[in-house]
Tab-separated table of C-alpha atoms and ligand atoms in Angstrom:
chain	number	residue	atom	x	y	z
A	707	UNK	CA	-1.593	28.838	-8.099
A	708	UNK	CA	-2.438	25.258	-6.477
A	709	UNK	CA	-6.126	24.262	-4.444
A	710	UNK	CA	-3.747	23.209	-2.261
A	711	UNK	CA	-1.795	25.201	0.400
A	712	UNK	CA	0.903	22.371	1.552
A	713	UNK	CA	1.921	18.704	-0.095
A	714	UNK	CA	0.138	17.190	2.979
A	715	UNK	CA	-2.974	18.805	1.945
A	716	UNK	CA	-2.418	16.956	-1.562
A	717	UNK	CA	-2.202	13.996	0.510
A	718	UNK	CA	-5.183	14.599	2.044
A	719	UNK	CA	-7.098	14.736	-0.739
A	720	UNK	CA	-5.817	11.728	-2.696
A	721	UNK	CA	-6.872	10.341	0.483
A	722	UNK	CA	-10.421	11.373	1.060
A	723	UNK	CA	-10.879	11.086	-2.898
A	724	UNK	CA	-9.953	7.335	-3.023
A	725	UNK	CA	-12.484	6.116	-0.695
A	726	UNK	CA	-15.272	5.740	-3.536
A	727	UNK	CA	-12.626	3.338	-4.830
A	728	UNK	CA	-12.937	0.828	-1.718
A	729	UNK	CA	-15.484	-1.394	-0.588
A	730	UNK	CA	-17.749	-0.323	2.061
A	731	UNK	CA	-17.503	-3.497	4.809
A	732	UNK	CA	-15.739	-6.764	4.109
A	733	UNK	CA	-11.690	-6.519	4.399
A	734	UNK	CA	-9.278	-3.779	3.144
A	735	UNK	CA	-5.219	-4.412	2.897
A	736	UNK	CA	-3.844	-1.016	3.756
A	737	UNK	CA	-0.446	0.239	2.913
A	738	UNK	CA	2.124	2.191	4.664
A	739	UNK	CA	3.232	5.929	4.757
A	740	UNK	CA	2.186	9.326	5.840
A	741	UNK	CA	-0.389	9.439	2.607
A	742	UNK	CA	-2.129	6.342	3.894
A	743	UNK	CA	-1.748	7.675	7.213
A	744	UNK	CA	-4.027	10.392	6.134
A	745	UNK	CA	-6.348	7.630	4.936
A	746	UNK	CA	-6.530	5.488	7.925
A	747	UNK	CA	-8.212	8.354	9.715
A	748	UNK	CA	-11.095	8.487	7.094
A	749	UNK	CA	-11.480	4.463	7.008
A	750	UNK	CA	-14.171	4.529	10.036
A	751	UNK	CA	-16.542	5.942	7.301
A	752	UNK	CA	-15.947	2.633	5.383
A	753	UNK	CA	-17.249	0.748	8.333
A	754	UNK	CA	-14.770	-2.020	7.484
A	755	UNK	CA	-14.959	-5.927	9.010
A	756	UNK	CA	-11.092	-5.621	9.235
A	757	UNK	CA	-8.118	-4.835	7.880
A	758	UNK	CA	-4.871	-6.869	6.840
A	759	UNK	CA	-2.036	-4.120	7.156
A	760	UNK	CA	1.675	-3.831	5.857
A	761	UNK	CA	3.228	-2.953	9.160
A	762	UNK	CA	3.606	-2.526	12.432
A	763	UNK	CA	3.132	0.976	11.952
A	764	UNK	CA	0.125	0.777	9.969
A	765	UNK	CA	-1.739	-2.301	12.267
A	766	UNK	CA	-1.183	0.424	15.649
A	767	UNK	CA	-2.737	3.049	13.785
A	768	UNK	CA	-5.950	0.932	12.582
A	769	UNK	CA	-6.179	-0.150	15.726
A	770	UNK	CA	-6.313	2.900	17.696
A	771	UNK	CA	-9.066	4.034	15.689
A	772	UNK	CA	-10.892	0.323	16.843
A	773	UNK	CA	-10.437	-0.900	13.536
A	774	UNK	CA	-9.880	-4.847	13.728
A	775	UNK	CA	-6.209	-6.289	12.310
A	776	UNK	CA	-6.614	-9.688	11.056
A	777	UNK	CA	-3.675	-11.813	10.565
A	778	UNK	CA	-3.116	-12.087	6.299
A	779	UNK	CA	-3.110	-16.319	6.905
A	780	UNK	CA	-6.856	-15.883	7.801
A	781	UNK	CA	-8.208	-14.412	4.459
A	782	UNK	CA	-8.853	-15.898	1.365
A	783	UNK	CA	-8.411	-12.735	-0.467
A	784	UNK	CA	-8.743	-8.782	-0.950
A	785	UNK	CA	-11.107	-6.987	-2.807
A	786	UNK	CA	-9.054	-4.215	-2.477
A	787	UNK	CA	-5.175	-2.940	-1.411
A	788	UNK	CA	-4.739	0.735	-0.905
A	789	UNK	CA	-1.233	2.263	-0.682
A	790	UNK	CA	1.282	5.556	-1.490
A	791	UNK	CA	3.908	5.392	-3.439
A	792	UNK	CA	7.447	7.127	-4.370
A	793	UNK	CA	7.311	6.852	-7.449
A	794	UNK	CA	4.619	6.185	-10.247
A	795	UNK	CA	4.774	5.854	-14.045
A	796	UNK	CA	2.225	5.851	-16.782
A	797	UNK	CA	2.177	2.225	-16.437
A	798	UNK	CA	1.124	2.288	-13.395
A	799	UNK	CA	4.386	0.730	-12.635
A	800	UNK	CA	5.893	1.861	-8.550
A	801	UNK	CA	8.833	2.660	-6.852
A	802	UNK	CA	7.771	1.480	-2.891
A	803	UNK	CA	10.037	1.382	0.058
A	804	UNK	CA	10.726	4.378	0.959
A	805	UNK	CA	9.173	3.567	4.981
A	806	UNK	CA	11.152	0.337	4.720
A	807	UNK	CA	7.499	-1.280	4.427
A	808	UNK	CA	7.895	-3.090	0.745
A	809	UNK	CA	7.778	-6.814	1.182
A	810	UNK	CA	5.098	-6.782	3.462
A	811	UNK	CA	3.167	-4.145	1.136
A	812	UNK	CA	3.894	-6.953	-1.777
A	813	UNK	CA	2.700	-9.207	-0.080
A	814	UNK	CA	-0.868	-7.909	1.248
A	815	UNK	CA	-1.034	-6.241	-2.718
A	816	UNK	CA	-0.524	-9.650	-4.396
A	817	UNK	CA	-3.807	-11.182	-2.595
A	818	UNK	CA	-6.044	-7.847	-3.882
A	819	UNK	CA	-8.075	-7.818	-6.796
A	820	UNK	CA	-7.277	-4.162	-7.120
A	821	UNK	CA	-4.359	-2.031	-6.007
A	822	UNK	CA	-5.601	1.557	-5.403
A	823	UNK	CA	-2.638	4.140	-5.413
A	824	UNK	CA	-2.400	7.257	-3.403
A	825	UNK	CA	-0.029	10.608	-4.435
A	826	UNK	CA	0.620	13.829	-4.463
A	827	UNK	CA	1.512	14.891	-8.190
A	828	UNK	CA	5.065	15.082	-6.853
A	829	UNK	CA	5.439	11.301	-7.336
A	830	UNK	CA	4.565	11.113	-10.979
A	831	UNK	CA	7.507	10.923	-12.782
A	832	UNK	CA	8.519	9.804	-17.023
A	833	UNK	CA	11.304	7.032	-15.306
A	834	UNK	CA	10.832	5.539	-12.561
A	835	UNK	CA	14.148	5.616	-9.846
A	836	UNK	CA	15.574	8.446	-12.143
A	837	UNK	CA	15.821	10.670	-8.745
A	838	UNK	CA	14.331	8.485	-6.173
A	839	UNK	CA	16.809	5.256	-5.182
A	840	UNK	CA	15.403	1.857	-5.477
A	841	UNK	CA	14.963	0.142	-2.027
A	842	UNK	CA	16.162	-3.748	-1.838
A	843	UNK	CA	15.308	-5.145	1.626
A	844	UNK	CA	18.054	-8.308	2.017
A	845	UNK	CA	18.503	-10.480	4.656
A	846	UNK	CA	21.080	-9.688	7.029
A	847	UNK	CA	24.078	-11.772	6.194
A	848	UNK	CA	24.028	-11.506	2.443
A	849	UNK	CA	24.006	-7.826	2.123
A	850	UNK	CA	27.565	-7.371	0.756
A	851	UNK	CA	27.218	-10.185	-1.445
A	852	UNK	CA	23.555	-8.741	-2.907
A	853	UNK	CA	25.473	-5.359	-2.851
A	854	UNK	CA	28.597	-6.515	-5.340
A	855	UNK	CA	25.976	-8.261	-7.611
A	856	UNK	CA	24.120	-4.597	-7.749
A	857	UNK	CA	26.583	-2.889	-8.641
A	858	UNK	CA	27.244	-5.788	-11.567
A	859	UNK	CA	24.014	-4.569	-12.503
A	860	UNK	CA	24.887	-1.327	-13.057
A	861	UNK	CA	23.568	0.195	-9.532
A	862	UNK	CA	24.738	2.279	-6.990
A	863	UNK	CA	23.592	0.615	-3.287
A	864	UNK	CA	23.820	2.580	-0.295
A	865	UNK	CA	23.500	0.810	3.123
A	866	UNK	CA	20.084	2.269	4.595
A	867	UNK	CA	22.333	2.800	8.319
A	868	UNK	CA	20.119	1.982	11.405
A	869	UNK	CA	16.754	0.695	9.774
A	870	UNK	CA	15.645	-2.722	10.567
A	871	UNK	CA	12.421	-3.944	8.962
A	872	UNK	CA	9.492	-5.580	10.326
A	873	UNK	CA	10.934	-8.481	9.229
A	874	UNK	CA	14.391	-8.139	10.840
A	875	UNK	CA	16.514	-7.371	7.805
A	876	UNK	CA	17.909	-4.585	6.306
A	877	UNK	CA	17.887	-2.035	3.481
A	878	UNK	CA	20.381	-1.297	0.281
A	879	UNK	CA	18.998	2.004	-1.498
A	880	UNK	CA	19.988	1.945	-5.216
A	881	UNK	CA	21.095	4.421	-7.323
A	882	UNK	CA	21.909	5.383	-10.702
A	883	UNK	CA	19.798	2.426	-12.069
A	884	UNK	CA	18.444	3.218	-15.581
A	885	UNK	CA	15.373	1.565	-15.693
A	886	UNK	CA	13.704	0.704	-19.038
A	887	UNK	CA	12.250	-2.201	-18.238
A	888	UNK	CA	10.579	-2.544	-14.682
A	889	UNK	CA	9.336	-6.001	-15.093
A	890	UNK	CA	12.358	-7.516	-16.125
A	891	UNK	CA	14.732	-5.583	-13.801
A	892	UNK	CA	12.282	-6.485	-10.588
A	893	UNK	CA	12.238	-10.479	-11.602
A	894	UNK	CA	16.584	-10.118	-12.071
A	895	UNK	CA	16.612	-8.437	-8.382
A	896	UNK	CA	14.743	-10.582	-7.200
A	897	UNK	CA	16.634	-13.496	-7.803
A	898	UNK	CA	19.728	-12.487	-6.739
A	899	UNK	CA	20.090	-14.786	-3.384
A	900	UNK	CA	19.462	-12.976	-0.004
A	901	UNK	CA	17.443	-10.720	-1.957
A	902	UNK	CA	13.591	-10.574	0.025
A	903	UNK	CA	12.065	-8.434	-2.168
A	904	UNK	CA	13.059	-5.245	-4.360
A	905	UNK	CA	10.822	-1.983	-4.399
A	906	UNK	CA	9.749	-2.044	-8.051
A	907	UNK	CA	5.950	-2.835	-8.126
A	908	UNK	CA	5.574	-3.829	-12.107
A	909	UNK	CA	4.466	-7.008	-11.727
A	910	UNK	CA	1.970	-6.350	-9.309
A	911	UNK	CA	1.079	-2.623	-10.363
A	912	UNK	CA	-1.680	-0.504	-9.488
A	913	UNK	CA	-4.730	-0.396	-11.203
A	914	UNK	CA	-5.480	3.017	-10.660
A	915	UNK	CA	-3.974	6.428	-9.297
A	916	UNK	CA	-5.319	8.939	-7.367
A	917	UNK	CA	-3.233	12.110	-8.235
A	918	UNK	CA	-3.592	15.287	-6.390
A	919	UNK	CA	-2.586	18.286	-8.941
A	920	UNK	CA	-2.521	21.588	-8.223
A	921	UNK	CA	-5.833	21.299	-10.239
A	922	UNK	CA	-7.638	19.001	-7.965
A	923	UNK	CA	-8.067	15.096	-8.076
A	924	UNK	CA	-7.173	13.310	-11.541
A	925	UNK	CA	-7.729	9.552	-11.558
A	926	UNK	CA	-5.418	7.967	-14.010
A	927	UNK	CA	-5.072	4.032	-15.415
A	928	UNK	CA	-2.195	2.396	-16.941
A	929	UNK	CA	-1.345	3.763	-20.526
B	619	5RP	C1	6.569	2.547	2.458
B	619	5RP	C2	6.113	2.968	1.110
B	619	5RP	C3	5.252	4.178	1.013
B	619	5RP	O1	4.096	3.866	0.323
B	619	5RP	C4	5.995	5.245	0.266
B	619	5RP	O2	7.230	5.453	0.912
B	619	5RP	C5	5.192	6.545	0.202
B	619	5RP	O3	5.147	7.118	1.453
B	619	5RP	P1	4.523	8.550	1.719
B	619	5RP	O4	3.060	8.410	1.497
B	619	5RP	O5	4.898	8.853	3.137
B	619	5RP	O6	5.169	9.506	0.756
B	619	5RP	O7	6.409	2.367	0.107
B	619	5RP	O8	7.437	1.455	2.375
């Protein structure tokens, strides 16, 4: 037996239950996906200054709610990032990408005191990438090159066919990579040349998760 009827209803209440985890005013970097969708419509209660978001997506749905988008060269600094994930380990470690949204979600994270991650218990997983493929966004021209020096690695890339990102390049999803050490593996990836950014979030990692069990709401910190 679950509280909860549906996965979106999980969702939901990650959603609703992280908001005592953000500051009320000031300006909140918001994430991409359905689960932050689901927190986006509760944000008017924050009665936020602004908002820096990690996509197109996420800046037309702030704003249809009247909630100001301010360009991320114009602040100083977060107090607070809040964002899904596809993956999350007891580390507090994340596998991001999934919407195609990761640089820009590193990007808005890396300027927040605190990352604040919404999931469904769904996403909790021992290894991260063990069944969900690792998303590398590349820039255009280099992606067979990035692609051979995957597979060097050990990975399985799979051209993400007729997805552009925000920023105009593209997507290899990676398989089969066995990941024992996030940190190192997202620093390697991300030196590989035409590489943007890779979706392991180790070095930036959340600071706390908001799981929704079958249970109810468990807030968990890295282990
Ligand atoms: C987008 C992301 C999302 O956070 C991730 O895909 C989770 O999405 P959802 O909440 O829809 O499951 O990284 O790039």
């Amino acid at each position: 037996m679950s509280l909860y009827a549906t996965q979106d209803e999980k969702k939901q209440a990650a959603a609703k239950a992280a908001l005592k985890h953000l500051p009320k005013g000031g300006i909140l970097g918001v994430g991409t996906g359905s689960t932050v969708n689901f927190l986006i419509d509760l944000l008017p209660e924050l009665q936020l200054e602004a908002a820096v978001a990690s996509s197109e997506a996420t800046a037309q749905r702030l704003k249809k709610l009247g909630i100001e988008v301010v360009d991320m060269n114009s602040v100083g600094g977060l107090d607070a990032y809040v964002d899904g994930a596809d993956e999350i380990d007891r580390h507090m470690h994340m596998i991001k990408g999934g919407g195609a949204a990761l640089t820009r979600e590193k990007i808005v994270a890396s300027i927040a005191k605190k990352f604040v991650c919404i999931v469904d218990d769904s996403k909790w997983v021992e290894q991260l990438s063990r069944e969900f493929p690792l998303p590398v966004e590349v820039i255009p021209m280099a992606r067979s090159a990035v692609a051979r020096k995957i597979v060097a690695l050990g990975g399985d890339p799979a051209y993400r066919e007729g997805v552009v990102t925000d920023n105009g390049n593209v997507i290899l999803d990676v398989y089969n990579l066995n990941i024992l050490n996030a940190l190192e593996l997202e620093k390697t990836l991300n030196d590989i040349p035409g590489v943007v950014t890779n979706g392991i979030f180790a070095l930036n990692k959340a600071d706390i998760a908001i799981v929704a069990t079958n249970n109810g709401i468990e807030e968990r910190t890295a282990v």
